[in-house]
PDB file of C-alpha atoms in Angstrom:
ATOM      1  CA  LYS A   1     137.170 190.046  76.826  1.00  0.00           C
ATOM      2  CA  GLU A   2     133.944 191.612  78.150  1.00  0.00           C
ATOM      3  CA  LEU A   3     131.353 190.315  80.584  1.00  0.00           C
ATOM      4  CA  PHE A   4     128.216 192.294  81.408  1.00  0.00           C
ATOM      5  CA  LEU A   5     126.013 190.919  84.196  1.00  0.00           C
ATOM      6  CA  THR A   6     124.416 194.227  85.195  1.00  0.00           C
ATOM      7  CA  ALA A   7     120.930 194.462  86.705  1.00  0.00           C
ATOM      8  CA  ASN A   8     120.287 190.895  87.778  1.00  0.00           C
ATOM      9  CA  ARG A   9     119.806 189.332  91.205  1.00  0.00           C
ATOM     10  CA  ILE A  10     123.279 187.810  91.582  1.00  0.00           C
ATOM     11  CA  SER A  11     124.276 187.483  95.244  1.00  0.00           C
ATOM     12  CA  ARG A  12     127.632 185.737  94.848  1.00  0.00           C
ATOM     13  CA  LEU A  13     130.278 185.023  92.261  1.00  0.00           C
ATOM     14  CA  PRO A  14     131.728 181.533  91.890  1.00  0.00           C
ATOM     15  CA  VAL A  15     135.436 181.103  92.617  1.00  0.00           C
ATOM     16  CA  GLU A  16     135.777 180.049  88.977  1.00  0.00           C
ATOM     17  CA  ILE A  17     135.474 183.729  88.047  1.00  0.00           C
ATOM     18  CA  GLY A  18     139.259 183.751  88.480  1.00  0.00           C
ATOM     19  CA  ASP A  19     139.603 181.447  85.469  1.00  0.00           C
ATOM     20  CA  LEU A  20     138.516 184.270  83.129  1.00  0.00           C
ATOM     21  CA  ASN A  21     142.021 185.702  83.155  1.00  0.00           C
ATOM     22  CA  SER A  22     141.786 187.347  79.711  1.00  0.00           C
ATOM     23  CA  LEU A  23     138.759 189.423  80.777  1.00  0.00           C
ATOM     24  CA  GLU A  24     139.303 193.162  80.268  1.00  0.00           C
ATOM     25  CA  GLN A  25     135.882 194.560  81.205  1.00  0.00           C
ATOM     26  CA  PHE A  26     133.626 193.122  83.874  1.00  0.00           C
ATOM     27  CA  TYR A  27     130.428 194.848  84.902  1.00  0.00           C
ATOM     28  CA  ILE A  28     128.230 193.352  87.601  1.00  0.00           C
ATOM     29  CA  ASP A  29     126.605 196.571  88.811  1.00  0.00           C
ATOM     30  CA  ASP A  30     123.067 196.638  90.199  1.00  0.00           C
ATOM     31  CA  ASN A  31     123.028 193.180  91.731  1.00  0.00           C
ATOM     32  CA  LEU A  32     122.928 191.776  95.263  1.00  0.00           C
ATOM     33  CA  LEU A  33     126.600 190.897  95.801  1.00  0.00           C
ATOM     34  CA  LEU A  34     127.526 190.623  99.479  1.00  0.00           C
ATOM     35  CA  GLN A  35     131.196 189.799  98.940  1.00  0.00           C
ATOM     36  CA  LEU A  36     133.775 189.070  96.266  1.00  0.00           C
ATOM     37  CA  PRO A  37     135.794 185.860  96.110  1.00  0.00           C
ATOM     38  CA  LYS A  38     139.543 186.367  96.519  1.00  0.00           C
ATOM     39  CA  GLU A  39     139.888 184.809  93.043  1.00  0.00           C
ATOM     40  CA  ILE A  40     138.773 188.141  91.588  1.00  0.00           C
ATOM     41  CA  GLY A  41     142.466 189.027  91.930  1.00  0.00           C
ATOM     42  CA  PHE A  42     143.337 186.500  89.184  1.00  0.00           C
ATOM     43  CA  LEU A  43     141.734 188.708  86.511  1.00  0.00           C
ATOM     44  CA  SER A  44     145.152 190.128  85.655  1.00  0.00           C
ATOM     45  CA  GLU A  45     144.099 191.768  82.355  1.00  0.00           C
ATOM     46  CA  LEU A  46     141.080 193.593  83.811  1.00  0.00           C
ATOM     47  CA  LYS A  47     140.916 197.289  82.926  1.00  0.00           C
ATOM     48  CA  GLN A  48     137.325 198.131  83.932  1.00  0.00           C
ATOM     49  CA  LEU A  49     135.489 196.700  86.936  1.00  0.00           C
ATOM     50  CA  GLY A  50     131.931 197.750  87.683  1.00  0.00           C
ATOM     51  CA  LEU A  51     130.615 196.748  91.104  1.00  0.00           C
ATOM     52  CA  ALA A  52     128.343 199.713  91.826  1.00  0.00           C
ATOM     53  CA  ASN A  53     124.991 199.331  93.558  1.00  0.00           C
ATOM     54  CA  ASN A  54     125.493 195.997  95.261  1.00  0.00           C
ATOM     55  CA  LYS A  55     125.598 195.146  98.959  1.00  0.00           C
ATOM     56  CA  LEU A  56     129.348 194.800  99.437  1.00  0.00           C
ATOM     57  CA  THR A  57     130.582 195.497 102.964  1.00  0.00           C
ATOM     58  CA  GLN A  58     134.247 194.720 102.354  1.00  0.00           C
ATOM     59  CA  LEU A  59     136.697 193.961  99.566  1.00  0.00           C
ATOM     60  CA  PRO A  60     139.331 191.234  99.393  1.00  0.00           C
ATOM     61  CA  GLY A  61     142.974 192.306  99.532  1.00  0.00           C
ATOM     62  CA  SER A  62     143.483 190.325  96.319  1.00  0.00           C
ATOM     63  CA  LEU A  63     141.826 193.268  94.529  1.00  0.00           C
ATOM     64  CA  GLY A  64     145.288 194.826  94.737  1.00  0.00           C
ATOM     65  CA  HIS A  65     146.532 192.276  92.173  1.00  0.00           C
ATOM     66  CA  LEU A  66     144.477 193.963  89.421  1.00  0.00           C
ATOM     67  CA  THR A  67     147.405 196.115  88.361  1.00  0.00           C
ATOM     68  CA  GLU A  68     146.030 196.800  84.830  1.00  0.00           C
ATOM     69  CA  LEU A  69     142.808 198.295  86.243  1.00  0.00           C
ATOM     70  CA  LYS A  70     142.018 201.800  85.021  1.00  0.00           C
ATOM     71  CA  SER A  71     138.460 202.281  86.326  1.00  0.00           C
ATOM     72  CA  LEU A  72     136.865 200.858  89.456  1.00  0.00           C
ATOM     73  CA  TYR A  73     133.203 201.544  90.215  1.00  0.00           C
ATOM     74  CA  LEU A  74     132.169 200.818  93.817  1.00  0.00           C
ATOM     75  CA  SER A  75     129.533 203.484  94.454  1.00  0.00           C
ATOM     76  CA  GLY A  76     126.294 202.541  96.169  1.00  0.00           C
ATOM     77  CA  ASN A  77     127.533 199.685  98.332  1.00  0.00           C
ATOM     78  CA  GLN A  78     127.891 199.351 102.109  1.00  0.00           C
ATOM     79  CA  LEU A  79     131.667 199.518 102.326  1.00  0.00           C
ATOM     80  CA  LYS A  80     132.962 200.534 105.734  1.00  0.00           C
ATOM     81  CA  SER A  81     136.650 200.256 104.870  1.00  0.00           C
ATOM     82  CA  LEU A  82     139.002 199.538 101.980  1.00  0.00           C
ATOM     83  CA  PRO A  83     141.953 197.149 101.911  1.00  0.00           C
ATOM     84  CA  GLN A  84     145.355 198.843 101.969  1.00  0.00           C
ATOM     85  CA  GLU A  85     146.213 196.810  98.847  1.00  0.00           C
ATOM     86  CA  ILE A  86     144.086 199.257  96.866  1.00  0.00           C
ATOM     87  CA  GLY A  87     147.279 201.306  96.741  1.00  0.00           C
ATOM     88  CA  ASN A  88     148.789 198.686  94.388  1.00  0.00           C
ATOM     89  CA  LEU A  89     146.437 199.630  91.532  1.00  0.00           C
ATOM     90  CA  SER A  90     149.131 201.722  89.885  1.00  0.00           C
ATOM     91  CA  LYS A  91     147.306 202.320  86.574  1.00  0.00           C
ATOM     92  CA  LEU A  92     144.002 203.322  88.178  1.00  0.00           C
ATOM     93  CA  GLU A  93     142.629 206.569  86.744  1.00  0.00           C
ATOM     94  CA  ASN A  94     139.023 206.582  88.003  1.00  0.00           C
ATOM     95  CA  LEU A  95     137.829 205.412  91.403  1.00  0.00           C
ATOM     96  CA  PHE A  96     134.184 205.827  92.360  1.00  0.00           C
ATOM     97  CA  LEU A  97     133.304 205.203  96.022  1.00  0.00           C
ATOM     98  CA  SER A  98     130.351 207.522  96.592  1.00  0.00           C
ATOM     99  CA  ASP A  99     127.353 206.464  98.687  1.00  0.00           C
ATOM    100  CA  ASN A 100     129.103 204.000 100.988  1.00  0.00           C
ATOM    101  CA  LEU A 101     129.745 203.944 104.735  1.00  0.00           C
ATOM    102  CA  LEU A 102     133.470 204.749 104.704  1.00  0.00           C
ATOM    103  CA  THR A 103     134.787 206.410 107.850  1.00  0.00           C
ATOM    104  CA  SER A 104     138.380 206.460 106.577  1.00  0.00           C
ATOM    105  CA  VAL A 105     140.434 205.490 103.543  1.00  0.00           C
ATOM    106  CA  PRO A 106     143.894 203.896 103.588  1.00  0.00           C
ATOM    107  CA  LYS A 107     146.928 206.160 103.265  1.00  0.00           C
ATOM    108  CA  GLU A 108     148.184 203.760 100.569  1.00  0.00           C
ATOM    109  CA  MET A 109     145.723 205.433  98.194  1.00  0.00           C
ATOM    110  CA  GLY A 110     148.326 208.204  98.000  1.00  0.00           C
ATOM    111  CA  LYS A 111     150.353 205.840  95.771  1.00  0.00           C
ATOM    112  CA  LEU A 112     147.713 205.978  93.001  1.00  0.00           C
ATOM    113  CA  LYS A 113     149.778 208.409  90.908  1.00  0.00           C
ATOM    114  CA  ASN A 114     147.646 208.018  87.754  1.00  0.00           C
ATOM    115  CA  LEU A 115     144.366 208.756  89.520  1.00  0.00           C
ATOM    116  CA  LYS A 116     142.451 211.540  87.789  1.00  0.00           C
ATOM    117  CA  GLU A 117     139.009 211.191  89.364  1.00  0.00           C
ATOM    118  CA  LEU A 118     138.253 210.135  92.934  1.00  0.00           C
ATOM    119  CA  ASN A 119     134.651 210.234  94.100  1.00  0.00           C
ATOM    120  CA  LEU A 120     134.141 209.824  97.853  1.00  0.00           C
ATOM    121  CA  TYR A 121     130.881 211.788  97.949  1.00  0.00           C
ATOM    122  CA  ASN A 122     128.337 210.877 100.659  1.00  0.00           C
ATOM    123  CA  ASN A 123     130.347 208.740 103.055  1.00  0.00           C
ATOM    124  CA  ARG A 124     131.246 209.241 106.713  1.00  0.00           C
ATOM    125  CA  LEU A 125     134.795 210.465 106.301  1.00  0.00           C
ATOM    126  CA  THR A 126     136.183 212.688 109.039  1.00  0.00           C
ATOM    127  CA  GLN A 127     139.608 213.154 107.445  1.00  0.00           C
ATOM    128  CA  LEU A 128     141.612 212.391 104.337  1.00  0.00           C
ATOM    129  CA  PRO A 129     145.141 210.983 104.475  1.00  0.00           C
ATOM    130  CA  VAL A 130     147.862 213.600 104.089  1.00  0.00           C
ATOM    131  CA  GLU A 131     149.228 211.282 101.354  1.00  0.00           C
ATOM    132  CA  PHE A 132     146.385 212.489  99.113  1.00  0.00           C
ATOM    133  CA  SER A 133     148.648 215.491  98.467  1.00  0.00           C
ATOM    134  CA  ASP A 134     150.830 213.091  96.452  1.00  0.00           C
ATOM    135  CA  LEU A 135     148.048 212.424  93.906  1.00  0.00           C
ATOM    136  CA  SER A 136     149.715 214.662  91.342  1.00  0.00           C
ATOM    137  CA  ASN A 137     147.389 213.793  88.415  1.00  0.00           C
ATOM    138  CA  LEU A 138     144.161 214.152  90.388  1.00  0.00           C
ATOM    139  CA  GLU A 139     141.772 216.502  88.586  1.00  0.00           C
ATOM    140  CA  ASN A 140     138.420 215.881  90.303  1.00  0.00           C
ATOM    141  CA  LEU A 141     137.778 215.000  93.950  1.00  0.00           C
ATOM    142  CA  GLY A 142     134.251 214.380  95.196  1.00  0.00           C
ATOM    143  CA  ILE A 143     134.169 214.815  98.973  1.00  0.00           C
ATOM    144  CA  GLY A 144     130.821 216.514  99.564  1.00  0.00           C
ATOM    145  CA  LYS A 145     128.384 215.091 102.131  1.00  0.00           C
ATOM    146  CA  ASN A 146     131.065 213.815 104.515  1.00  0.00           C
ATOM    147  CA  GLU A 147     132.186 214.964 107.960  1.00  0.00           C
ATOM    148  CA  LEU A 148     135.522 216.483 106.943  1.00  0.00           C
ATOM    149  CA  LYS A 149     136.994 219.353 108.930  1.00  0.00           C
ATOM    150  CA  VAL A 150     140.146 219.929 106.815  1.00  0.00           C
ATOM    151  CA  ILE A 151     141.518 218.739 103.506  1.00  0.00           C
ATOM    152  CA  PRO A 152     145.212 218.084 102.827  1.00  0.00           C
ATOM    153  CA  GLU A 153     147.286 220.938 101.459  1.00  0.00           C
ATOM    154  CA  ARG A 154     148.114 220.935  97.744  1.00  0.00           C
ATOM    155  CA  LEU A 155     144.613 219.717  96.899  1.00  0.00           C
ATOM    156  CA  ASN A 156     143.614 223.302  96.140  1.00  0.00           C
ATOM    157  CA  ARG A 157     144.670 222.684  92.510  1.00  0.00           C
ATOM    158  CA  VAL A 158     141.967 220.001  92.241  1.00  0.00           C
ATOM    159  CA  HIS A 159     138.333 220.557  91.316  1.00  0.00           C
ATOM    160  CA  ILE A 160     136.522 219.629  94.545  1.00  0.00           C
ATOM    161  CA  TYR A 161     132.825 218.857  94.542  1.00  0.00           C
TER     162      TYR A 161
END
């Protein structure tokens, strides 16, 4: 149910990763991953996914099939955008995206009603979707070190750092 491959020199995952469909925790932080196979979306029981500190530039839309996911760690990559399917992660509570190259985030993230922590610190964001106001359970929002001019209304109840 757990697979820890942290701190290696792994640059790609085999498509067979999708066969591990009873996996609940998968950590492959601190590696050299350039991309994820679309088969990552077959890990239907996954609750924790650690992909921080790799070299990812994009994510497959199939990530949106991970509907049991509660925590997603993507900090320290080279992501320039996120797939709109990220809005399908209805049980997601923690999303860490700091230290990437994001210039925008999809409005579909406003559907993540269970999200408590969203870290977008140190990206290149110029605005946040107005739909972020719908994140009713959001407690902590990291948006420092971006290029934001305004933040959506109703986020004043959130701890912003």
